[in-house]
Tab-separated table of C-alpha atoms in Angstrom:
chain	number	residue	atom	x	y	z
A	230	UNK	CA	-8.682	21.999	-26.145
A	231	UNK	CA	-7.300	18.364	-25.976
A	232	UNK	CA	-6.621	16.088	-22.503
A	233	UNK	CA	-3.086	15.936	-22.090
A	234	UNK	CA	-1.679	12.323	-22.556
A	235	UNK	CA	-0.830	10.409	-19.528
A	236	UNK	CA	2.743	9.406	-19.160
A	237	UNK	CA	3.883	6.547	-16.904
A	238	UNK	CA	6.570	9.330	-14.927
A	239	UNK	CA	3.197	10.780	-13.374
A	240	UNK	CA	3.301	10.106	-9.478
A	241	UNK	CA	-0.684	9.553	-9.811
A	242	UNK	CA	-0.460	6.793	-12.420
A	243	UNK	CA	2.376	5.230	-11.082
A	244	UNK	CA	0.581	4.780	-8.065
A	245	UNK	CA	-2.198	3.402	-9.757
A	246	UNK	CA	-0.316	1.063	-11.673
A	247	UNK	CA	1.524	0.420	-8.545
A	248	UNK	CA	-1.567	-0.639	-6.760
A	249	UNK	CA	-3.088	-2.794	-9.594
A	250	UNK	CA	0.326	-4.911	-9.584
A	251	UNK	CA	0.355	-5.224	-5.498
A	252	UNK	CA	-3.079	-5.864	-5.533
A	253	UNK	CA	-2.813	-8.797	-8.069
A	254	UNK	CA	0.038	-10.574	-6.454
A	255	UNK	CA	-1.902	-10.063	-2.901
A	256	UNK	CA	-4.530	-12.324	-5.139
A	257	UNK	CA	-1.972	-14.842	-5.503
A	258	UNK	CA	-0.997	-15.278	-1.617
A	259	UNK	CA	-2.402	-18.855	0.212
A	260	UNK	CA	-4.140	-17.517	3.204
A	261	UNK	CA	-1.695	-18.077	5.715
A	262	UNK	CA	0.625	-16.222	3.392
A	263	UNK	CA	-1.597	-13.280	3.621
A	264	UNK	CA	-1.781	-13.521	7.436
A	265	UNK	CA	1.782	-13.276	7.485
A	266	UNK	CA	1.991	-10.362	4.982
A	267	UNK	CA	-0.487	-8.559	6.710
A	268	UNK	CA	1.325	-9.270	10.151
A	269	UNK	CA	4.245	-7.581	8.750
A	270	UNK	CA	3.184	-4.797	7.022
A	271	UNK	CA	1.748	-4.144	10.162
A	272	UNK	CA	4.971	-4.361	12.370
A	273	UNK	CA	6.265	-2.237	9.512
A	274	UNK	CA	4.002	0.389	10.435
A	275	UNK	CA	4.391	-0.335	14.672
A	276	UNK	CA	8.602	0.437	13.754
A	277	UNK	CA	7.918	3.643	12.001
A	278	UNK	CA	5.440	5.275	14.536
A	279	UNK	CA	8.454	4.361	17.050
A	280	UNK	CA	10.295	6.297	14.932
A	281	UNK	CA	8.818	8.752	13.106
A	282	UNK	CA	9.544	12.443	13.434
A	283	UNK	CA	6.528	14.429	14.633
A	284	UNK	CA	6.399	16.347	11.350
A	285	UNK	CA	5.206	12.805	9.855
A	286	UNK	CA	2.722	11.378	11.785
A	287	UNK	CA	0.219	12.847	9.490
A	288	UNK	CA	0.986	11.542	6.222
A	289	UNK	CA	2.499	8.645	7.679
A	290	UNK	CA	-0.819	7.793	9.081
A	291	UNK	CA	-2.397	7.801	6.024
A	292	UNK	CA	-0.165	5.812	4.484
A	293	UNK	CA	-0.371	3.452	7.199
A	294	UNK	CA	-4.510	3.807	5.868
A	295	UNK	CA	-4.043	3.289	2.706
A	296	UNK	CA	-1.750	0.447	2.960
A	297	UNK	CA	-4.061	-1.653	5.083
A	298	UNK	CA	-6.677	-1.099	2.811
A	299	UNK	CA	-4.896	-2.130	-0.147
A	300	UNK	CA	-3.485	-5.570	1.939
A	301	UNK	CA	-7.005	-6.177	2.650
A	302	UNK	CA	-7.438	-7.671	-0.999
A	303	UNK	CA	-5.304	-10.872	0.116
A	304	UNK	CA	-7.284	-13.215	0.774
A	305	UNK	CA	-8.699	-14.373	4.021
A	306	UNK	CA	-9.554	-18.454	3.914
């Protein structure tokens, strides 16, 4: 019994991949380019709790988690 190959249509490598690419261009970002990124993607988040349906709060929270998390690797100073 063999592991299946991956293939890049898989939500859980896309993601990944997704996530390596955002976090390297975060890398790139002056610092007061990732204050500003970080200010939006926060307002982003402010708009769709103002909006959101209740049957999203949940996974839109952790989202919202996630998200901030991954920001976090632009740099600071």
């Amino acid at each position: 019994m063999g592991i299946e190959p991956f293939s890049v249509h898989e939500t859980n490598v896309r993601s990944n991949v997704l996530e390596v690419v955002v976090r390297s261009l975060l890398a790139t970002l002056d610092a007061q380019q990732a204050k500003t990124f970080r200010a939006n993607l926060e307002q982003v988040f402010v708009d769709v709790e103002r909006l959101q349906p209740e049957e999203t709060v949940q996974i839109n929270a952790v989202v919202r988690q996630v998200a901030l998390e991954i920001a976090s690797a632009a740099p600071e100073s």
